[in-house]
Short mmCIF file of C-alpha atoms in Angstrom, two decimals:
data_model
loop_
_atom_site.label_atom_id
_atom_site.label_comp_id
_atom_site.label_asym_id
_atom_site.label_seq_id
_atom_site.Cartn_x
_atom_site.Cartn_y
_atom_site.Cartn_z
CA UNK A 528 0.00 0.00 0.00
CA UNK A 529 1.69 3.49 -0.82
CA UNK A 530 2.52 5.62 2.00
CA UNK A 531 0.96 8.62 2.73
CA UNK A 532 3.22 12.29 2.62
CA UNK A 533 4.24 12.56 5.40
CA UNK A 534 4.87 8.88 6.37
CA UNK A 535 7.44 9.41 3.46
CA UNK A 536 9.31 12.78 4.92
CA UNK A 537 9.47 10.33 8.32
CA UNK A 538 11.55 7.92 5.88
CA UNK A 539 13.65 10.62 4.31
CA UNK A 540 13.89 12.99 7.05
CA UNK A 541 15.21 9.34 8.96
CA UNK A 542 17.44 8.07 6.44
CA UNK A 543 18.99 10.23 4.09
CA UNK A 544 19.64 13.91 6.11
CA UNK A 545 22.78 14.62 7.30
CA UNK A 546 24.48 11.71 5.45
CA UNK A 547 28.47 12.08 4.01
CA UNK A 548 28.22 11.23 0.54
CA UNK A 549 30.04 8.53 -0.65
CA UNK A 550 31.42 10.22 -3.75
CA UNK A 551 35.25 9.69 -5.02
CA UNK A 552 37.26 12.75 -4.81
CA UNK A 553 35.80 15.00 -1.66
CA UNK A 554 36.53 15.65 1.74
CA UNK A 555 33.89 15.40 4.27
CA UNK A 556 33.62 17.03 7.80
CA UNK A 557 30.96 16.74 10.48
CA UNK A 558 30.40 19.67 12.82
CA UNK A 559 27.39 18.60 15.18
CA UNK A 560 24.20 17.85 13.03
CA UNK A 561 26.55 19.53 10.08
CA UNK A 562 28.17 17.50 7.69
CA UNK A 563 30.09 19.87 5.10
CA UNK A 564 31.08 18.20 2.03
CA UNK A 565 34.42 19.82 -0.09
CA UNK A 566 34.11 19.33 -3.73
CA UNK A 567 37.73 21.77 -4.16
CA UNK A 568 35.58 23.80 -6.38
CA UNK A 569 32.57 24.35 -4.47
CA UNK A 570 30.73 22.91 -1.24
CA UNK A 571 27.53 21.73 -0.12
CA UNK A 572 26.07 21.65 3.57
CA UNK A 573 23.71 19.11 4.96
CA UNK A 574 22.15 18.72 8.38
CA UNK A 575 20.15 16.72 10.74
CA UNK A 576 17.53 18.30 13.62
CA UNK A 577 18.83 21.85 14.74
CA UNK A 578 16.64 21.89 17.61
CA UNK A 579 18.83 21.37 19.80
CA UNK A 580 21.54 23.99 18.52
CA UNK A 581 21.46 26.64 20.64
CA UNK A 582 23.58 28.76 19.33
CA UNK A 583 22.51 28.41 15.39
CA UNK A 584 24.09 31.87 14.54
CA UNK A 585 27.71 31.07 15.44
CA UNK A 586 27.04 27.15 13.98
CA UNK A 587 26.53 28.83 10.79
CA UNK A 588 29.23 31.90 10.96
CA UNK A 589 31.80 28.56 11.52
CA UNK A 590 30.69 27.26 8.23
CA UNK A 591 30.63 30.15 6.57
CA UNK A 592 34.15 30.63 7.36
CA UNK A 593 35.77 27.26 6.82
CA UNK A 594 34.50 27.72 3.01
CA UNK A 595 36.08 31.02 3.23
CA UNK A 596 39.10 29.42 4.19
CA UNK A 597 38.78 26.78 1.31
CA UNK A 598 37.32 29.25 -1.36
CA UNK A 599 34.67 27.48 -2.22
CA UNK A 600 31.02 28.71 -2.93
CA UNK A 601 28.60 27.04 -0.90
CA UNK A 602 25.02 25.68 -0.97
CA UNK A 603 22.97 24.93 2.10
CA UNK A 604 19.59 23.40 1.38
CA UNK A 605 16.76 24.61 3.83
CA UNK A 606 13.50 22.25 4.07
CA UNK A 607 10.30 23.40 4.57
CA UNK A 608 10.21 21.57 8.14
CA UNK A 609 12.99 22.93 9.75
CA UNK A 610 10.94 26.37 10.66
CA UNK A 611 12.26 29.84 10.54
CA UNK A 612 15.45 29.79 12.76
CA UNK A 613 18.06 28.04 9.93
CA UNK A 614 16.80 30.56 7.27
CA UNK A 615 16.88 33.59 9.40
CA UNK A 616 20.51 32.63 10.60
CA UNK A 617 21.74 32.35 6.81
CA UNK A 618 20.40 35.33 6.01
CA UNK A 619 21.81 37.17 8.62
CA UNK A 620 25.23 35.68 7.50
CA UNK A 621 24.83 36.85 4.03
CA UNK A 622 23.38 33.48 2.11
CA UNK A 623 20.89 34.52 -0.40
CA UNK A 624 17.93 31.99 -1.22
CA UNK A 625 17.86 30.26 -5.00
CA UNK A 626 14.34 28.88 -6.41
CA UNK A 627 12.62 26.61 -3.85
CA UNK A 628 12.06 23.28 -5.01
CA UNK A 629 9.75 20.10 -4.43
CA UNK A 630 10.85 17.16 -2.41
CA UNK A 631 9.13 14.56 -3.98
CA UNK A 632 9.07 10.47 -2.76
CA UNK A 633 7.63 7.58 -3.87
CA UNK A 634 7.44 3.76 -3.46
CA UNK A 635 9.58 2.17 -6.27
CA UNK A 636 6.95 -0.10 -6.74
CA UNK A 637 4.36 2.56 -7.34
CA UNK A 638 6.62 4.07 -10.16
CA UNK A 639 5.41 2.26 -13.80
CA UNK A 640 8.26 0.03 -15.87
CA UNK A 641 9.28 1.62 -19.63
CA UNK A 642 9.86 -0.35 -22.69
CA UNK A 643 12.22 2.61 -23.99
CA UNK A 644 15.54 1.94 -24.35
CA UNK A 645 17.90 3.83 -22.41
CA UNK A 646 21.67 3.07 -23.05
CA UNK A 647 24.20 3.41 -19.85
CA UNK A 648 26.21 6.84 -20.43
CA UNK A 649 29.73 6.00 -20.66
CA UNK A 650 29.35 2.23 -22.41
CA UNK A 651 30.97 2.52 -25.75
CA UNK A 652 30.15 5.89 -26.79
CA UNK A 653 32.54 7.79 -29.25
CA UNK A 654 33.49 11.83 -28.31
CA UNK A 655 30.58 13.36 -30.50
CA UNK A 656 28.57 11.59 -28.47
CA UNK A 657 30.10 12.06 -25.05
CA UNK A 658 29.61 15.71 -25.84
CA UNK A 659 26.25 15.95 -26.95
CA UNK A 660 25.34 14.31 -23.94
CA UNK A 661 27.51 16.96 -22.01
CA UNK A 662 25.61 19.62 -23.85
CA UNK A 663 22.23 18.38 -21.99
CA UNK A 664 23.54 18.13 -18.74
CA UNK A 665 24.97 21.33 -19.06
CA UNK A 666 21.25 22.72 -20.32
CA UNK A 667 19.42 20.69 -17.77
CA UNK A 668 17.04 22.62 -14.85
CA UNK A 669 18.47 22.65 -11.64
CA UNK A 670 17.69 19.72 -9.37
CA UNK A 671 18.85 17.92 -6.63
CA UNK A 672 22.25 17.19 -7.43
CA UNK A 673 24.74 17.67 -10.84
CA UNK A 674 26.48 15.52 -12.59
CA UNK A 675 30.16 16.93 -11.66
CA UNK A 676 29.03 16.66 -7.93
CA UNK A 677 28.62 12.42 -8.44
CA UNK A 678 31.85 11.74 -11.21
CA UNK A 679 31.39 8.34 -12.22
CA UNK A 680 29.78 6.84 -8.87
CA UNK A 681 26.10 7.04 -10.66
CA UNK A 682 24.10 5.51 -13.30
CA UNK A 683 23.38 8.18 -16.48
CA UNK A 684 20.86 6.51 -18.68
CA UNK A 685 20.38 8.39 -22.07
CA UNK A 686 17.06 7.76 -24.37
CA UNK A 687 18.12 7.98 -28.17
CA UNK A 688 15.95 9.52 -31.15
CA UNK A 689 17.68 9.22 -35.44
CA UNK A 690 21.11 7.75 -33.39
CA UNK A 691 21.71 10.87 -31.10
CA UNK A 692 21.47 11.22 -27.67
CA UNK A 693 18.45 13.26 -27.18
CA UNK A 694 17.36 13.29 -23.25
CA UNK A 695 19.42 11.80 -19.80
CA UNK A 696 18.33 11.00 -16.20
CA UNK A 697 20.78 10.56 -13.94
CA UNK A 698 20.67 8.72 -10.50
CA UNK A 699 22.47 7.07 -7.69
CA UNK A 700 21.85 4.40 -5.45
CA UNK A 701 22.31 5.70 -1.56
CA UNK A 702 23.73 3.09 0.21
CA UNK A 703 23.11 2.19 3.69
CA UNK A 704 19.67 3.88 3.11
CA UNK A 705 16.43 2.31 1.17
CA UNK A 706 16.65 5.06 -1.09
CA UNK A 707 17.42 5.87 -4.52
CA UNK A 708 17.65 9.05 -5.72
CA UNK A 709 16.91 10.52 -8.96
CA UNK A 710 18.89 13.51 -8.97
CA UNK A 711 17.88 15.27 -12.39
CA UNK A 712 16.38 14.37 -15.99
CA UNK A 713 16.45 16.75 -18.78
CA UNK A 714 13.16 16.86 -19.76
CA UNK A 715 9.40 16.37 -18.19
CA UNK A 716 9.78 12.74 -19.50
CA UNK A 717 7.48 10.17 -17.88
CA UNK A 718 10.04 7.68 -19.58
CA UNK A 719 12.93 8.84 -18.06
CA UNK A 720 11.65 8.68 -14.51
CA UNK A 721 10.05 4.95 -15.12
CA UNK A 722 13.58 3.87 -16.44
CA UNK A 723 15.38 5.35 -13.09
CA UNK A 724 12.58 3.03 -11.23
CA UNK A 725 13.43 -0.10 -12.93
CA UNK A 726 17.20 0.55 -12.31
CA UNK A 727 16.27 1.26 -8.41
CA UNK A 728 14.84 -1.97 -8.68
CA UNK A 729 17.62 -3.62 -9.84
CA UNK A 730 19.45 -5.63 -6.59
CA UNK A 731 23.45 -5.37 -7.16
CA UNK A 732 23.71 -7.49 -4.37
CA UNK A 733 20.67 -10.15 -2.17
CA UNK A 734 18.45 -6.98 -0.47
CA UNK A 735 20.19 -3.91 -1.93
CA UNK A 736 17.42 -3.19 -4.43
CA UNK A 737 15.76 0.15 -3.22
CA UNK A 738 12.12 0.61 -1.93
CA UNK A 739 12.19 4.77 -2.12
CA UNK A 740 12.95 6.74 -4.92
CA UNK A 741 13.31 10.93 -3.95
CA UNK A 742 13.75 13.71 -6.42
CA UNK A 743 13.65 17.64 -6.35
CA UNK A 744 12.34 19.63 -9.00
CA UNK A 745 10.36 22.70 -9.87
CA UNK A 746 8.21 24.38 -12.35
CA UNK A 747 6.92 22.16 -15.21
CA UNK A 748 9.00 19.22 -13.58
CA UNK A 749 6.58 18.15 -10.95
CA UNK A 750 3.27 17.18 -12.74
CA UNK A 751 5.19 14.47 -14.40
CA UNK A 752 7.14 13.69 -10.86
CA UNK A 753 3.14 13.44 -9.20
CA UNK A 754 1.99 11.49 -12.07
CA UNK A 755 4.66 9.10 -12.05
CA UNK A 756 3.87 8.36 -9.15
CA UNK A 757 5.52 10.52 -6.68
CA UNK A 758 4.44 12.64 -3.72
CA UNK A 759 5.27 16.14 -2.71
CA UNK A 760 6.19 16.00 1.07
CA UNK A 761 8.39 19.12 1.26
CA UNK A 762 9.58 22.32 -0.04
CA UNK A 763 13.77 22.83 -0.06
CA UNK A 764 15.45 26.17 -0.60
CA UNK A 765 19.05 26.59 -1.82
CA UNK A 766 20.94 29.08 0.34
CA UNK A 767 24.11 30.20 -1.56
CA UNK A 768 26.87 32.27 -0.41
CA UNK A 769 30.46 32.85 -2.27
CA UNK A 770 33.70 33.65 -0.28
CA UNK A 771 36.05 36.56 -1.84
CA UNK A 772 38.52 34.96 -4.25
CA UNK A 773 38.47 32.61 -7.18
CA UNK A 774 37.48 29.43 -6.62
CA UNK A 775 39.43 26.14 -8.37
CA UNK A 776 37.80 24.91 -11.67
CA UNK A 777 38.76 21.25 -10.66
CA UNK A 778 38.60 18.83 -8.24
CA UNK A 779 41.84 18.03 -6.62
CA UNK A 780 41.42 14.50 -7.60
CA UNK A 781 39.45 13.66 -10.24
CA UNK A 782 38.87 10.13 -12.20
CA UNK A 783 39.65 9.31 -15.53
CA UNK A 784 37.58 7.25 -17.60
CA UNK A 785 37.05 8.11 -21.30
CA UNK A 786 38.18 11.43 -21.09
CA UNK A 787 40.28 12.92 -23.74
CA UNK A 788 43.03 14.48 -21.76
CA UNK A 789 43.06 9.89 -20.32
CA UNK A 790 43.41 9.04 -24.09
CA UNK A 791 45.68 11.80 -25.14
CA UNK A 792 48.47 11.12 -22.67
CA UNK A 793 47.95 7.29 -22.87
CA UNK A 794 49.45 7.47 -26.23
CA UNK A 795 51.88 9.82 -25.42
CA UNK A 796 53.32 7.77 -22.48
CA UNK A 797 52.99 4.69 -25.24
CA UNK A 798 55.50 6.56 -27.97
CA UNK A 799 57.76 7.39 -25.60
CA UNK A 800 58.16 4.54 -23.58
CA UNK A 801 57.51 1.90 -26.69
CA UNK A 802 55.11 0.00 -25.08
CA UNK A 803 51.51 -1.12 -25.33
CA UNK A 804 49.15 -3.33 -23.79
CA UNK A 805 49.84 -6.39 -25.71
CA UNK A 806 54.06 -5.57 -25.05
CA UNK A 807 53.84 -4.86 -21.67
CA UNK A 808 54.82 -8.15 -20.59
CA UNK A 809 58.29 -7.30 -22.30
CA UNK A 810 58.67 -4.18 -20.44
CA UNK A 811 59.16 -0.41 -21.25
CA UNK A 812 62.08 1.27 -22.76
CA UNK A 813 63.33 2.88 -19.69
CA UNK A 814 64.58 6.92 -20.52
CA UNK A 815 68.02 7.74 -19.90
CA UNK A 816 68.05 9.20 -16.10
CA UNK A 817 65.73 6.42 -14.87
CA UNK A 818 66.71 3.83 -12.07
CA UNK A 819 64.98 0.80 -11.65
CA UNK A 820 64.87 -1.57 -8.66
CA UNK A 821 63.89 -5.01 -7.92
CA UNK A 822 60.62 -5.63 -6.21
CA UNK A 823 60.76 -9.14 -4.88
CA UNK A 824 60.13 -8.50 -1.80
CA UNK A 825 56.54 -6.91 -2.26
CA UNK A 826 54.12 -9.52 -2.50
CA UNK A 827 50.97 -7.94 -1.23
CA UNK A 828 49.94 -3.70 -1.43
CA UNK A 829 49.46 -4.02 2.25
CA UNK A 830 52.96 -5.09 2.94
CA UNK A 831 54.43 -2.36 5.22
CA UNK A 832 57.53 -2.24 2.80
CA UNK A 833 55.16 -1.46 0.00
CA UNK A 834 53.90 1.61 2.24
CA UNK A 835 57.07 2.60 2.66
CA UNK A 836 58.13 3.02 -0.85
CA UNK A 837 55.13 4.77 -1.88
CA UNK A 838 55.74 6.87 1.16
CA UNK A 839 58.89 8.12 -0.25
CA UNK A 840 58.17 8.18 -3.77
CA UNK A 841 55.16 10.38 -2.58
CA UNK A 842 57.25 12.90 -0.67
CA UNK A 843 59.64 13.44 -4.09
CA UNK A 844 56.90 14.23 -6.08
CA UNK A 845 55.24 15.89 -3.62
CA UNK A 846 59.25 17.92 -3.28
CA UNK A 847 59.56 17.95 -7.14
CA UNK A 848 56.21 19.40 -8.55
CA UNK A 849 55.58 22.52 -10.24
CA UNK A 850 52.50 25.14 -9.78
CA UNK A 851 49.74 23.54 -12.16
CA UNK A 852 51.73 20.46 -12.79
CA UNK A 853 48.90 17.33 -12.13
CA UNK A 854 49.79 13.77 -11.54
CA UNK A 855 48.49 11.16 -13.64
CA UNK A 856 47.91 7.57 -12.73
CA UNK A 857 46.96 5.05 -15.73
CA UNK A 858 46.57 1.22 -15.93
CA UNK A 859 45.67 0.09 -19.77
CA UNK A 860 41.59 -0.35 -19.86
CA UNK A 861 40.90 0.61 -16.29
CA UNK A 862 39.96 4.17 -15.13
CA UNK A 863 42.52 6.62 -14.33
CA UNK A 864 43.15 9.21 -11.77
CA UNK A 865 44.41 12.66 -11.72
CA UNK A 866 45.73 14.80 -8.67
CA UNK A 867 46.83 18.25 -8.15
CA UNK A 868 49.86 17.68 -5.64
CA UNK A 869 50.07 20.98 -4.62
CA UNK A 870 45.83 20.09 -3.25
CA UNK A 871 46.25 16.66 -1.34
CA UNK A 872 47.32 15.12 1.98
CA UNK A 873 47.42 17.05 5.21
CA UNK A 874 44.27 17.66 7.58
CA UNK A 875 41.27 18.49 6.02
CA UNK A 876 42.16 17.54 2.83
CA UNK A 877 42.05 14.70 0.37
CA UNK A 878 44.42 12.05 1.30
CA UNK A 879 46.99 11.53 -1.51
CA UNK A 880 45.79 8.45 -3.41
CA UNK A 881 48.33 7.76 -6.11
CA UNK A 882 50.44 4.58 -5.99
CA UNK A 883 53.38 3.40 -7.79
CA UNK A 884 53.32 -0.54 -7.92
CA UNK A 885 51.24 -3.47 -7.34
CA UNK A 886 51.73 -7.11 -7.49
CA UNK A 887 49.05 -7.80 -9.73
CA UNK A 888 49.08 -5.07 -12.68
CA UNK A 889 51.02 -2.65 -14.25
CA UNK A 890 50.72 0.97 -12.72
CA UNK A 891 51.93 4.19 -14.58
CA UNK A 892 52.42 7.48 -12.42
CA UNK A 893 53.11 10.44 -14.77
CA UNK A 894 53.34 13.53 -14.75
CA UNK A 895 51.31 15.91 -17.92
CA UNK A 896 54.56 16.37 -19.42
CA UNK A 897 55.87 13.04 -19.32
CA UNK A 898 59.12 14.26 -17.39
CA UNK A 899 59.32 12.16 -14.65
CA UNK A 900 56.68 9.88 -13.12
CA UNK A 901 57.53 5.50 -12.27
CA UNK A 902 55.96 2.48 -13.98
CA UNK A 903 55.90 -0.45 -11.84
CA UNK A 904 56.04 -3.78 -13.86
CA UNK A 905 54.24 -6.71 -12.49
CA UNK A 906 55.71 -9.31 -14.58
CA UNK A 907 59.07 -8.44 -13.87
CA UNK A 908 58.70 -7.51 -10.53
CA UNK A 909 60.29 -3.87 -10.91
CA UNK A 910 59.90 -0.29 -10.38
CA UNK A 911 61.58 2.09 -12.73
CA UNK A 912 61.59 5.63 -11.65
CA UNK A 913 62.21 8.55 -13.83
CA UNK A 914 62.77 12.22 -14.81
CA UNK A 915 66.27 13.21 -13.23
CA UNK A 916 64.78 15.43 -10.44
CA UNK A 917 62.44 12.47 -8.68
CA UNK A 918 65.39 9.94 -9.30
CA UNK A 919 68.35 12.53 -7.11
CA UNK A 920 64.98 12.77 -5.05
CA UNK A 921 64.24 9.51 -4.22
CA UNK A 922 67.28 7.18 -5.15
CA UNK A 923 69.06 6.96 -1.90
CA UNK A 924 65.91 6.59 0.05
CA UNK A 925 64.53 3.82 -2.52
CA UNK A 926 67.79 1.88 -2.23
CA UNK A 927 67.79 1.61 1.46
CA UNK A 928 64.56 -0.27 0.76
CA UNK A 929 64.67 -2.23 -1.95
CA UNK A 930 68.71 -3.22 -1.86
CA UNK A 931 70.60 -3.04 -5.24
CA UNK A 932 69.55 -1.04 -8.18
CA UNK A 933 68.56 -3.56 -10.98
CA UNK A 934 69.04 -1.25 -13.63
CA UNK A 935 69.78 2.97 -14.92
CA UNK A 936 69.20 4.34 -17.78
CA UNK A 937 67.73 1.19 -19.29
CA UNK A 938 70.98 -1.08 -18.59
CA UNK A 939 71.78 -3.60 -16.31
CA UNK A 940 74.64 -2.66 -13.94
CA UNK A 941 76.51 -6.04 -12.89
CA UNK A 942 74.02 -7.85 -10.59
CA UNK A 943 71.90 -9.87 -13.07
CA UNK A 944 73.21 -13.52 -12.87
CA UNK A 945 73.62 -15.42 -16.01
CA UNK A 946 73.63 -18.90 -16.62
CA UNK A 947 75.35 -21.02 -19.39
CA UNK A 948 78.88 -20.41 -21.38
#
């Protein structure tokens, strides 16, 4: 039987306020009933019950002025059922209100099936396409979340008229909650908001299929939210306020899937270094600079030594690194990563998450330029490090570890043993 309104707010209002989103890429902070999510460009503020805040003024001011710190624009979403005090507080600390919007719930298994057929985003798609659907998002009404807030961790569904994208939804999965969440479609599409239903009812694992759907939208977005079987059970308000100064354009970490910057230095990194997936097992030609080291005694990531060497590799590029240089790391047909060095590791911010080696697959760490980075080799069992101002870096250090250098500049140095006449 479908729930009533505001048997549905209980479930929300229980479950999904004042969660830390499990999104790749941010930094997360809980102050109280706060939890303030960093993005690196912008930030977004969520909260549980403020009853009990007594001092709600000086609550917000802090917030306020940790985004300040971080120069990052911030939203703070205000629901109809908190009452006056949160609103009057953000005003009073300069937060202007957007558009109010609908908060809108509904049983998954009120929400009809589709026989469209929506193709998964990223599956296959060449560049045209990857921008036309770029172009939508981009043109999209505001809702309750964007695309460049959820990377990757989401499921974009596009619907397809004469072979071109024509109209998205995209939505996420919130786990530890019985929610899905539909956090925008392009268009008042009945389609699009049956297809995120059937995907919410998709289990990825025994019980994990969801039972709620929720959904924000405004203006000629709700009738088909309401006849799709939704129900309006609140109203939220964006609260924005910007700190002085310009704000990053990018995330400090970022992944890499088909992007063209992934592709572009892919093949650059391939020239260079002569190598391609089907070679790999043969190795890399290593640069003229580069060291390389044995790496026997790593058999697991978890092994302390392993720690250690990505400790110290980590501090030289950390040492070595120039303003607006970004660190890539690439394995052939998996996603990538990219970090601004100069934006990771410390307190409060995004632990570095770059690695050098594994026992299991080859691991590229570059930087743009190609002028220094390492490439651990699985097969061999090696880590080549190069780029003349990591190696003076890190050489000493590395060799502590790891014992004997196996190789420079490409060529053994003495202590390979040979068999036969």
């Amino acid at each position: 039987m479908t729930a009533d309104a505001s048997a549905l707010w209980a479930k929300y209002d229980t479950q999904m306020r004042g969660r830390a989103p499990e999104v790749f890429g941010v930094v997360t902070e809980r102050d109280g009933p706060l939890v303030r999510t960093h993005y690196g460009t912008h930030g977004v503020v969520d909260h549980r019950d403020l009853s009990a805040v007594g001092d709600l003024a000086a609550l917000v001011r802090r917030t306020r002025e940790e985004f300040a710190r971080r120069v990052e624009p911030v939203t703070w979403k205000v629901y109809s059922h908190d009452g006056p005090r949160l609103a009057e507080a953000l005003l009073d600390a300069g937060f202007a209100p957007g558009t109010p919007r609908s908060l809108l719930v509904a049983e998954v298994a009120d929400v009809p099936s589709t026989d469209a057929k929506l193709r998964d985003y990223w599956l296959g798609l060449p560049y045209r396409d990857q921008e036309r659907l770029r172009r939508l998002v981009e043109a999209a009404p505001e809702q309750r979340r964007p695309v460049s807030e959820l990377e990757h961790d989401m499921d974009i569904l596009s619907l397809w008229r004469h072979s071109r994208p024509a109209d998205l939804v995209w939505s996420e999965r919130v786990e530890g909650t019985e929610f899905s969440a539909v956090d925008a479609i392009t268009r008042p599409l009945p389609e699009l908001l049956h297809a995120a239903a059937d995907r919410a009812r998709q289990a990825r694992a025994p019980r994990t299929a969801s039972r709620y759907l929720v959904a924000e939208a405004s203006g000629d977005l709700v009738p088909v939210h309401l006849a799709a079987g939704f129900h309006a059970v609140a109203e939220v308000t964006p609260y924005r306020w910007a700190p002085p100064g310009e704000p990053a354009r990018e995330r400090p970490v970022r992944t890499l899937f088909s992007d063209p910057e992934h592709g572009a230095l892919f093949r650059r990194f391939e020239q260079r270094f002569e190598v391609t997936y089907e070679t790999a097992d043969k190795g890399v030609t290593e640069p003229p600079g580069s060291v390389t080291w044995h790496m026997d005694a790593i058999d697991d990531w978890r092994d302390p030594l392993c720690h250690e060497v990505e400790a110290v590799i980590a501090r030289g590029l950390r040492a070595r690194t120039r303003p607006g240089d970004r660190l890539y790391q690439l394995k052939w047909y998996v996603n990538g990563t990219v970090v601004d060095p100069a934006r990771v590791g410390g307190p409060g911010r995004h632990p570095w998450v770059s690695y050098s080696y594994l026992p299991d697959e080859n691991v590229i760490q570059v930087t743009g330029d190609l002028r220094m980075g390492t490439y651990g080799d699985h097969r061999e069992r090696s880590l080549c490090v190069f780029g003349a101002e990591l190696v003076a870096e890190v050489e000493e250090e590395l060799t502590g570890l790891l014992g004997t250098v196996l190789r420079r500049d490409g060529q053994p140095v003495g202590n390979v043993w040979t068999f036969g006449p």
